[in-house]
Amino acid sequence: MMRKRGRLSSESCASIHWPQVFSLIGVDVVALLSWMAYNEYQSRLLDRFGYASYSIVFTVLQVLILVVTPPLAGHVADRLLARGTARWAVVNLGISLAAMIFMATALALALPTTGWIAWLFPMLVVLWMVAMNIFHAPALSLLELCAPPPRLTGVAAAFAAFAGLVNALEPSISTLIDALGAPLSFAAGGLCVLAAGYGFVRASRGLPQIADVESVSAGDSSRFGMVLLLGAALGFGEVLMNDLMPRWISRMGDLLPGIDPVWQSSALYGISALAAWPLGQLGDRVRPGRLAGWGGLTGVLLAMAAWFGPVHWASLALALFPFAYAALAVAALPVVFHSVTRRHKTLGVGLLFSGVELADGLVRLAMGP
């Protein structure tokens, strides 16, 4: 949002549909928590159901689903929307499906792990991953309707801030998930998905129609390649702060001496969350593409310095990296809306998610177990 002499104008507050924004943030946060629960139990569940030797197959399958499903779901949603289907109805269908599969998985985990239950488990996992990706892109594509174009980056900063906070708290969240156990965790996940979906459906009915809002799109053609590249840049940023952090510590030493390496990674996400809001305000004053360009270029330079530079410079570069990552995260959705036409909004958001998962999946496959 634009600031005028340090205060928000009443006009800007009235122009932004904050209840709808927070309902979308709720959907986004629940999706993050759901994936945390799955990642926490994946290896143990594969071993429990007798599929431990197929872990690489499940990893490849997961990468394929997470790369292919979001743009495919986005394309189908755009086609349905073009025929007059309400966007909240498309999202509600995906949320309902994900919640049902969550509950079915929880029930399967509570039963003996032999016979038809063991055979059913891989199918439930595949269906769950597909369902989780059906509603995410269509839901977040509604953000364009929640704020006027000049204030869109500032509103998108709230998503980046909440996502950063959730990732920063992942060690504590994982401990809680582990204490609950698999059946209760998946049952709780299903209830959370239902609650987020209910809140989203109620709030989204108050949004204006697509035809009644100003389009953010800059032209008549869609730059899908740039959207995919932006998603890949975000994905590599997450990989650096998550998967590569332990390897960086083994080479360079602790970034924050005396703190567990897991929490050192969390600290980077905490910095990105704190940086998101001021960067969002900056993004309201400059084009989001420019903010993303600054973040991407700075992120590449800092990542190279962090990985290849001498220890003191590497530590400084890694400590500054979350600011570059936050600039990308804040600008990502506004850049998508600027880069695709109105009829491709959901597909564009799906391609952004696809790029994130492609980068993450390639690095995980390269690193191996």
Coordinates of N, CA, C and O in Angstrom, one line a residue, residues 172-322:
S172 N 9.7 -26.1 15.4 CA 8.7 -26.2 16.5 C 7.5 -26.9 15.9 O 6.9 -27.7 16.6
I173 N 7.1 -26.5 14.7 CA 5.9 -27.1 14.1 C 6.1 -28.6 13.8 O 5.2 -29.4 14.1
S174 N 7.3 -28.9 13.4 CA 7.6 -30.4 13.1 C 7.6 -31.2 14.4 O 7.2 -32.3 14.4
T175 N 8.1 -30.6 15.5 CA 8.0 -31.2 16.8 C 6.6 -31.5 17.2 O 6.3 -32.6 17.7
L176 N 5.7 -30.5 17.0 CA 4.3 -30.7 17.4 C 3.7 -31.8 16.5 O 2.9 -32.6 17.0
I177 N 4.0 -31.7 15.2 CA 3.4 -32.7 14.3 C 3.9 -34.1 14.7 O 3.1 -35.1 14.7
D178 N 5.1 -34.2 15.1 CA 5.7 -35.5 15.5 C 5.0 -36.0 16.8 O 4.8 -37.2 16.9
A179 N 4.7 -35.1 17.7 CA 4.1 -35.5 19.0 C 2.7 -35.9 18.7 O 2.2 -36.8 19.4
L180 N 2.0 -35.4 17.8 CA 0.6 -35.8 17.5 C 0.5 -37.2 16.9 O -0.5 -37.9 17.1
G181 N 1.5 -37.6 16.1 CA 1.5 -38.8 15.4 C 0.8 -38.7 14.1 O 0.1 -37.7 13.8
A182 N 1.1 -39.6 13.2 CA 0.6 -39.5 11.8 C -0.9 -39.4 11.7 O -1.4 -38.6 11.0
P183 N -1.7 -40.4 12.3 CA -3.1 -40.3 12.1 C -3.7 -39.0 12.5 O -4.5 -38.4 11.8
L184 N -3.4 -38.5 13.7 CA -3.9 -37.3 14.2 C -3.4 -36.1 13.4 O -4.2 -35.1 13.2
S185 N -2.2 -36.1 13.0 CA -1.7 -35.0 12.2 C -2.5 -34.9 10.8 O -2.8 -33.7 10.4
F186 N -2.7 -36.0 10.2 CA -3.4 -35.9 8.9 C -4.9 -35.6 9.1 O -5.5 -34.9 8.3
A187 N -5.5 -36.1 10.2 CA -6.9 -35.7 10.5 C -7.0 -34.2 10.8 O -7.9 -33.5 10.3
A188 N -6.0 -33.7 11.6 CA -6.0 -32.2 11.9 C -5.8 -31.4 10.6 O -6.4 -30.4 10.4
G189 N -4.9 -32.0 9.7 CA -4.7 -31.3 8.4 C -6.0 -31.2 7.6 O -6.3 -30.2 7.0
G190 N -6.8 -32.3 7.6 CA -8.1 -32.3 6.9 C -9.0 -31.2 7.5 O -9.7 -30.5 6.7
L191 N -9.1 -31.1 8.8 CA -9.9 -30.1 9.5 C -9.5 -28.7 9.2 O -10.3 -27.8 8.9
C192 N -8.1 -28.5 9.2 CA -7.6 -27.2 8.8 C -7.9 -26.8 7.4 O -8.2 -25.6 7.1
V193 N -7.8 -27.7 6.5 CA -8.1 -27.5 5.1 C -9.6 -27.1 4.9 O -9.9 -26.1 4.2
L194 N -10.4 -27.8 5.7 CA -11.9 -27.5 5.6 C -12.2 -26.1 6.2 O -12.9 -25.4 5.6
A195 N -11.5 -25.8 7.3 CA -11.7 -24.5 7.9 C -11.3 -23.4 7.0 O -11.9 -22.4 6.9
A196 N -10.1 -23.6 6.4 CA -9.6 -22.5 5.5 C -10.4 -22.4 4.3 O -10.7 -21.3 3.8
G197 N -10.9 -23.5 3.8 CA -11.8 -23.5 2.6 C -13.1 -22.8 2.9 O -13.6 -22.0 2.1
Y198 N -13.7 -23.0 4.1 CA -14.9 -22.4 4.5 C -14.8 -20.9 4.6 O -15.6 -20.1 4.1
G199 N -13.7 -20.5 5.3 CA -13.4 -19.1 5.4 C -13.2 -18.4 4.1 O -13.6 -17.3 3.8
F200 N -12.5 -19.1 3.2 CA -12.2 -18.6 1.8 C -13.5 -18.4 1.1 O -13.7 -17.3 0.4
V201 N -14.4 -19.4 1.1 CA -15.6 -19.3 0.3 C -16.5 -18.2 0.8 O -17.1 -17.5 0.0
R202 N -16.6 -18.1 2.1 CA -17.4 -17.0 2.6 C -16.9 -15.6 2.3 O -17.6 -14.7 1.9
A203 N -15.5 -15.5 2.4 CA -14.9 -14.2 2.1 C -14.9 -13.8 0.6 O -15.1 -12.7 0.2
S204 N -14.7 -14.9 -0.2 CA -14.5 -14.6 -1.6 C -15.8 -14.2 -2.3 O -15.7 -13.5 -3.4
R205 N -16.9 -14.5 -1.7 CA -18.2 -14.0 -2.3 C -18.3 -12.5 -2.2 O -19.2 -11.9 -2.9
G206 N -17.5 -11.9 -1.4 CA -17.6 -10.4 -1.3 C -16.6 -9.7 -2.3 O -16.6 -8.5 -2.3
L207 N -15.9 -10.5 -3.1 CA -15.0 -9.9 -4.0 C -15.7 -9.3 -5.2 O -16.8 -9.9 -5.6
P208 N -15.2 -8.3 -5.9 CA -15.8 -7.8 -7.1 C -15.6 -8.8 -8.2 O -14.8 -9.7 -8.2
Q209 N -16.4 -8.7 -9.3 CA -16.3 -9.5 -10.4 C -15.1 -9.1 -11.2 O -14.6 -8.0 -11.2
I210 N -14.5 -10.1 -12.0 CA -13.3 -9.8 -12.8 C -13.6 -8.6 -13.7 O -12.7 -7.8 -13.9
A211 N -14.7 -8.6 -14.3 CA -15.0 -7.5 -15.3 C -15.1 -6.1 -14.6 O -15.0 -5.1 -15.3
D212 N -15.2 -6.1 -13.3 CA -15.4 -4.8 -12.6 C -14.1 -4.2 -12.0 O -14.1 -3.2 -11.4
V213 N -13.0 -4.9 -12.2 CA -11.7 -4.4 -11.7 C -10.8 -4.1 -12.8 O -10.9 -4.6 -13.9
E214 N -9.8 -3.2 -12.5 CA -8.8 -2.9 -13.5 C -7.8 -4.0 -13.7 O -7.3 -4.6 -12.7
S215 N -7.5 -4.4 -14.9 CA -6.6 -5.4 -15.2 C -5.2 -5.0 -15.0 O -4.8 -3.9 -15.3
V216 N -4.4 -5.9 -14.4 CA -3.0 -5.6 -14.2 C -2.1 -5.9 -15.4 O -1.0 -5.4 -15.5
S217 N -2.6 -6.7 -16.3 CA -1.8 -7.2 -17.4 C -1.3 -6.1 -18.3 O -2.1 -5.1 -18.5
A218 N -0.1 -6.2 -18.7 CA 0.5 -5.1 -19.5 C 0.3 -5.2 -21.0 O 0.5 -4.3 -21.7
G219 N -0.2 -6.4 -21.5 CA -0.3 -6.5 -22.9 C -1.3 -7.6 -23.2 O -2.0 -8.1 -22.4
D220 N -1.3 -8.0 -24.5 CA -2.2 -9.0 -25.0 C -1.6 -10.4 -25.1 O -2.2 -11.4 -25.5
S221 N -0.3 -10.5 -24.8 CA 0.4 -11.8 -24.8 C 0.9 -12.2 -23.4 O 1.1 -11.3 -22.6
S222 N 1.1 -13.5 -23.2 CA 1.5 -14.0 -21.9 C 3.0 -14.4 -22.0 O 3.4 -15.1 -22.9
R223 N 3.8 -14.0 -21.0 CA 5.2 -14.3 -20.9 C 5.4 -15.5 -19.9 O 5.9 -15.3 -18.8
F224 N 5.0 -16.7 -20.4 CA 5.0 -17.8 -19.5 C 6.5 -18.2 -19.1 O 6.7 -18.7 -18.0
G225 N 7.4 -18.1 -20.1 CA 8.8 -18.4 -19.7 C 9.4 -17.6 -18.6 O 10.1 -18.2 -17.7
M226 N 9.1 -16.3 -18.6 CA 9.6 -15.5 -17.5 C 8.9 -15.9 -16.2 O 9.6 -15.9 -15.1
V227 N 7.6 -16.2 -16.2 CA 7.0 -16.6 -15.0 C 7.6 -17.9 -14.4 O 7.9 -18.0 -13.2
L228 N 7.9 -18.9 -15.3 CA 8.5 -20.1 -14.9 C 9.9 -19.9 -14.3 O 10.3 -20.5 -13.3
L229 N 10.7 -19.0 -15.0 CA 12.0 -18.6 -14.5 C 12.0 -17.9 -13.1 O 12.8 -18.2 -12.2
L230 N 11.0 -17.1 -12.9 CA 10.8 -16.4 -11.6 C 10.5 -17.5 -10.5 O 11.1 -17.4 -9.4
G231 N 9.7 -18.4 -10.8 CA 9.4 -19.5 -9.9 C 10.6 -20.3 -9.6 O 10.9 -20.7 -8.4
A232 N 11.4 -20.6 -10.6 CA 12.7 -21.4 -10.4 C 13.6 -20.6 -9.5 O 14.3 -21.2 -8.6
A233 N 13.7 -19.2 -9.7 CA 14.6 -18.4 -8.8 C 14.1 -18.5 -7.4 O 15.0 -18.6 -6.5
L234 N 12.8 -18.4 -7.1 CA 12.3 -18.5 -5.8 C 12.6 -19.9 -5.2 O 13.0 -20.1 -4.0
G235 N 12.5 -21.0 -6.0 CA 12.7 -22.3 -5.6 C 14.2 -22.5 -5.2 O 14.5 -23.1 -4.1
F236 N 15.1 -22.0 -6.0 CA 16.5 -22.1 -5.6 C 16.8 -21.3 -4.3 O 17.7 -21.7 -3.6
G237 N 16.2 -20.2 -4.1 CA 16.3 -19.5 -2.9 C 15.9 -20.3 -1.7 O 16.6 -20.3 -0.7
E238 N 14.8 -21.0 -1.8 CA 14.3 -21.8 -0.7 C 15.3 -23.0 -0.5 O 15.5 -23.4 0.7
V239 N 15.8 -23.5 -1.6 CA 16.7 -24.7 -1.5 C 18.0 -24.2 -0.7 O 18.5 -25.0 0.1
L240 N 18.5 -23.0 -1.0 CA 19.7 -22.5 -0.3 C 19.4 -22.4 1.1 O 20.3 -22.8 2.0
M241 N 18.3 -21.9 1.5 CA 18.0 -21.6 3.0 C 17.6 -22.9 3.7 O 17.7 -23.0 4.9
N242 N 17.1 -23.9 2.9 CA 16.7 -25.2 3.6 C 17.7 -26.3 3.4 O 18.5 -26.6 4.3
D243 N 17.8 -26.9 2.2 CA 18.5 -28.1 2.0 C 20.1 -27.8 2.0 O 20.8 -28.7 2.4
L244 N 20.5 -26.7 1.5 CA 21.9 -26.5 1.4 C 22.5 -25.8 2.6 O 23.7 -25.8 2.7
M245 N 21.7 -25.4 3.5 CA 22.2 -24.8 4.7 C 23.1 -25.7 5.6 O 24.2 -25.3 6.0
P246 N 22.7 -27.0 5.8 CA 23.6 -27.8 6.6 C 24.9 -28.1 5.9 O 26.0 -28.1 6.5
R247 N 24.9 -28.1 4.5 CA 26.2 -28.3 3.8 C 27.1 -27.1 3.9 O 28.3 -27.1 3.9
W248 N 26.4 -25.9 3.9 CA 27.2 -24.7 4.0 C 27.8 -24.6 5.4 O 29.0 -24.2 5.5
I249 N 27.1 -25.0 6.4 CA 27.7 -25.0 7.8 C 28.8 -26.0 7.9 O 29.8 -25.7 8.5
S250 N 28.7 -27.1 7.2 CA 29.8 -28.1 7.3 C 31.1 -27.6 6.6 O 32.2 -28.0 7.0
R251 N 30.9 -26.7 5.6 CA 32.1 -26.1 4.9 C 32.6 -24.9 5.6 O 33.8 -24.7 5.7
M252 N 31.7 -24.0 6.0 CA 32.1 -22.7 6.5 C 32.1 -22.5 8.0 O 32.7 -21.6 8.6
G253 N 31.3 -23.4 8.7 CA 31.1 -23.2 10.1 C 29.7 -22.5 10.4 O 29.0 -22.1 9.5
D254 N 29.3 -22.4 11.6 CA 28.0 -21.9 12.0 C 27.9 -20.5 11.6 O 28.8 -19.6 11.8
L255 N 26.7 -20.2 11.0 CA 26.4 -18.8 10.7 C 26.1 -18.0 12.0 O 26.5 -16.9 12.2
L256 N 25.4 -18.7 12.9 CA 25.1 -18.2 14.2 C 25.6 -19.1 15.3 O 24.9 -20.1 15.6
P257 N 26.8 -19.0 15.7 CA 27.5 -19.9 16.7 C 26.6 -20.1 17.9 O 26.0 -19.2 18.5
G258 N 26.5 -21.4 18.3 CA 25.8 -21.7 19.5 C 24.3 -22.0 19.3 O 23.6 -22.4 20.2
I259 N 23.8 -21.9 18.0 CA 22.5 -22.1 17.7 C 22.4 -23.4 16.8 O 23.2 -23.5 15.9
D260 N 21.4 -24.2 17.1 CA 21.3 -25.5 16.3 C 21.1 -25.1 14.8 O 20.5 -24.1 14.4
P261 N 21.8 -25.8 13.9 CA 21.7 -25.5 12.4 C 20.3 -25.4 11.9 O 20.1 -24.6 11.0
V262 N 19.4 -26.2 12.4 CA 18.0 -26.1 12.0 C 17.4 -24.7 12.2 O 16.7 -24.2 11.4
W263 N 17.7 -24.2 13.4 CA 17.2 -22.9 13.7 C 18.0 -21.8 13.0 O 17.5 -20.7 12.9
Q264 N 19.2 -22.1 12.6 CA 19.9 -21.1 11.8 C 19.2 -20.9 10.5 O 19.1 -19.8 9.9
S265 N 18.8 -22.0 9.9 CA 18.0 -21.8 8.7 C 16.7 -21.1 8.9 O 16.3 -20.2 8.1
S266 N 16.1 -21.3 10.1 CA 14.8 -20.6 10.4 C 15.1 -19.1 10.6 O 14.2 -18.3 10.2
A267 N 16.3 -18.8 11.1 CA 16.6 -17.4 11.2 C 16.6 -16.6 9.9 O 16.2 -15.5 9.8
L268 N 17.1 -17.3 8.8 CA 17.1 -16.7 7.5 C 15.6 -16.4 7.1 O 15.3 -15.4 6.5
Y269 N 14.7 -17.4 7.3 CA 13.3 -17.2 7.0 C 12.7 -16.0 7.8 O 11.9 -15.3 7.3
G270 N 13.1 -16.0 9.1 CA 12.6 -14.9 9.9 C 13.1 -13.5 9.4 O 12.3 -12.6 9.4
I271 N 14.3 -13.4 8.9 CA 14.8 -12.2 8.3 C 14.0 -11.8 7.1 O 13.6 -10.7 6.9
S272 N 13.7 -12.8 6.3 CA 12.9 -12.6 5.1 C 11.5 -12.1 5.4 O 10.9 -11.2 4.7
A273 N 10.9 -12.7 6.5 CA 9.6 -12.3 6.9 C 9.5 -10.8 7.3 O 8.6 -10.1 7.0
L274 N 10.6 -10.4 8.1 CA 10.6 -9.1 8.6 C 10.9 -8.1 7.5 O 10.4 -6.9 7.5
A275 N 11.6 -8.5 6.4 CA 11.9 -7.6 5.3 C 10.8 -7.5 4.3 O 10.8 -6.5 3.5
A276 N 9.8 -8.4 4.4 CA 8.8 -8.4 3.4 C 7.9 -7.2 3.3 O 7.7 -6.6 2.2
W277 N 7.5 -6.7 4.5 CA 6.6 -5.6 4.5 C 7.2 -4.3 3.9 O 6.6 -3.7 3.1
P278 N 8.4 -3.9 4.4 CA 9.0 -2.7 3.8 C 9.3 -2.8 2.4 O 9.2 -1.9 1.6
L279 N 9.7 -4.0 1.9 CA 9.9 -4.3 0.5 C 8.6 -4.2 -0.3 O 8.6 -3.7 -1.4
G280 N 7.5 -4.6 0.3 CA 6.2 -4.4 -0.3 C 5.9 -3.0 -0.5 O 5.3 -2.6 -1.6
Q281 N 6.2 -2.1 0.5 CA 5.9 -0.7 0.3 C 6.8 -0.1 -0.8 O 6.3 0.8 -1.5
L282 N 8.0 -0.6 -0.8 CA 8.9 -0.1 -1.9 C 8.4 -0.6 -3.3 O 8.4 0.2 -4.3
G283 N 7.8 -1.8 -3.3 CA 7.3 -2.3 -4.6 C 6.1 -1.6 -5.0 O 5.8 -1.6 -6.2
D284 N 5.4 -0.9 -4.1 CA 4.2 -0.1 -4.5 C 4.7 1.2 -5.2 O 3.9 1.9 -5.9
R285 N 6.0 1.6 -5.0 CA 6.5 2.8 -5.6 C 7.3 2.5 -6.9 O 7.5 3.5 -7.7
V286 N 7.8 1.3 -7.1 CA 8.4 0.9 -8.3 C 7.7 -0.2 -8.9 O 6.9 -0.9 -8.3
R287 N 8.0 -0.5 -10.2 CA 7.3 -1.7 -10.8 C 7.8 -3.0 -10.1 O 8.9 -3.1 -9.8
P288 N 6.8 -3.9 -9.9 CA 7.2 -5.2 -9.3 C 8.3 -5.9 -10.1 O 9.1 -6.6 -9.5
G289 N 8.3 -5.8 -11.4 CA 9.3 -6.4 -12.2 C 10.7 -5.9 -11.9 O 11.6 -6.7 -11.8
R290 N 10.8 -4.6 -11.6 CA 12.1 -4.1 -11.2 C 12.5 -4.6 -9.8 O 13.7 -4.9 -9.6
L291 N 11.5 -4.7 -8.9 CA 11.9 -5.2 -7.6 C 12.3 -6.7 -7.7 O 13.3 -7.1 -7.1
A292 N 11.6 -7.4 -8.5 CA 12.0 -8.8 -8.7 C 13.4 -8.9 -9.4 O 14.2 -9.8 -9.0
G293 N 13.7 -8.0 -10.4 CA 15.0 -8.0 -11.0 C 16.1 -7.7 -10.0 O 17.1 -8.4 -10.0
W294 N 15.9 -6.7 -9.2 CA 16.9 -6.4 -8.2 C 17.1 -7.6 -7.2 O 18.2 -7.9 -6.9
G295 N 16.0 -8.2 -6.8 CA 16.1 -9.3 -5.9 C 16.8 -10.5 -6.5 O 17.7 -11.1 -5.9
G296 N 16.5 -10.8 -7.8 CA 17.1 -11.9 -8.5 C 18.6 -11.7 -8.7 O 19.4 -12.6 -8.4
L297 N 19.0 -10.6 -9.2 CA 20.4 -10.3 -9.5 C 21.2 -10.3 -8.2 O 22.3 -10.9 -8.1
T298 N 20.7 -9.6 -7.2 CA 21.3 -9.6 -5.9 C 21.4 -10.9 -5.2 O 22.4 -11.3 -4.7
G299 N 20.3 -11.7 -5.4 CA 20.3 -13.1 -4.8 C 21.4 -14.0 -5.5 O 22.1 -14.7 -4.8
V300 N 21.6 -13.9 -6.8 CA 22.6 -14.7 -7.5 C 24.0 -14.3 -7.0 O 24.8 -15.2 -6.7
L301 N 24.3 -13.0 -6.9 CA 25.6 -12.5 -6.4 C 25.8 -13.0 -5.0 O 26.9 -13.4 -4.7
L302 N 24.8 -12.8 -4.1 CA 25.0 -13.2 -2.7 C 25.2 -14.7 -2.6 O 26.0 -15.2 -1.8
A303 N 24.4 -15.5 -3.4 CA 24.5 -16.9 -3.3 C 25.9 -17.4 -3.7 O 26.5 -18.3 -3.1
M304 N 26.4 -16.8 -4.8 CA 27.8 -17.2 -5.2 C 28.8 -16.8 -4.2 O 29.7 -17.6 -3.9
A305 N 28.7 -15.6 -3.6 CA 29.6 -15.2 -2.6 C 29.5 -16.1 -1.3 O 30.5 -16.4 -0.7
A306 N 28.3 -16.5 -1.0 CA 28.1 -17.4 0.2 C 28.7 -18.7 0.0 O 29.2 -19.4 0.9
W307 N 28.6 -19.2 -1.3 CA 29.1 -20.6 -1.5 C 30.6 -20.7 -1.8 O 31.2 -21.6 -1.5
F308 N 31.1 -19.7 -2.5 CA 32.5 -19.7 -3.0 C 33.4 -18.7 -2.4 O 34.6 -18.8 -2.6
G309 N 32.9 -17.8 -1.6 CA 33.8 -16.7 -1.1 C 34.4 -17.2 0.2 O 34.1 -18.3 0.8
P310 N 35.4 -16.4 0.7 CA 36.0 -16.7 2.0 C 35.0 -16.6 3.1 O 34.0 -16.0 3.0
V311 N 35.4 -17.2 4.2 CA 34.4 -17.5 5.3 C 33.7 -16.2 5.8 O 32.5 -16.2 5.9
H312 N 34.4 -15.1 6.0 CA 33.8 -13.9 6.5 C 32.9 -13.3 5.5 O 31.7 -12.9 5.9
W313 N 33.3 -13.2 4.3 CA 32.4 -12.7 3.3 C 31.2 -13.6 3.0 O 30.1 -13.1 2.7
A314 N 31.5 -14.9 3.1 CA 30.4 -15.9 2.8 C 29.3 -15.7 3.9 O 28.1 -15.8 3.6
S315 N 29.8 -15.5 5.2 CA 28.8 -15.4 6.3 C 28.0 -14.1 6.1 O 26.7 -14.2 6.3
L316 N 28.6 -13.0 5.7 CA 27.9 -11.8 5.5 C 26.9 -12.0 4.3 O 25.7 -11.5 4.4
A317 N 27.4 -12.6 3.2 CA 26.5 -12.8 2.1 C 25.3 -13.6 2.4 O 24.2 -13.3 2.0
L318 N 25.5 -14.7 3.2 CA 24.4 -15.6 3.5 C 23.4 -14.8 4.5 O 22.2 -15.0 4.4
A319 N 23.9 -14.0 5.3 CA 23.0 -13.2 6.2 C 22.2 -12.2 5.5 O 21.1 -11.9 5.9
L320 N 22.7 -11.7 4.3 CA 22.0 -10.7 3.5 C 21.1 -11.4 2.5 O 20.2 -10.7 2.0
F321 N 21.3 -12.7 2.2 CA 20.5 -13.3 1.2 C 19.0 -13.3 1.4 O 18.3 -13.1 0.4
P322 N 18.5 -13.4 2.7 CA 17.1 -13.4 2.8 C 16.4 -12.1 2.3 O 15.2 -12.1 2.0

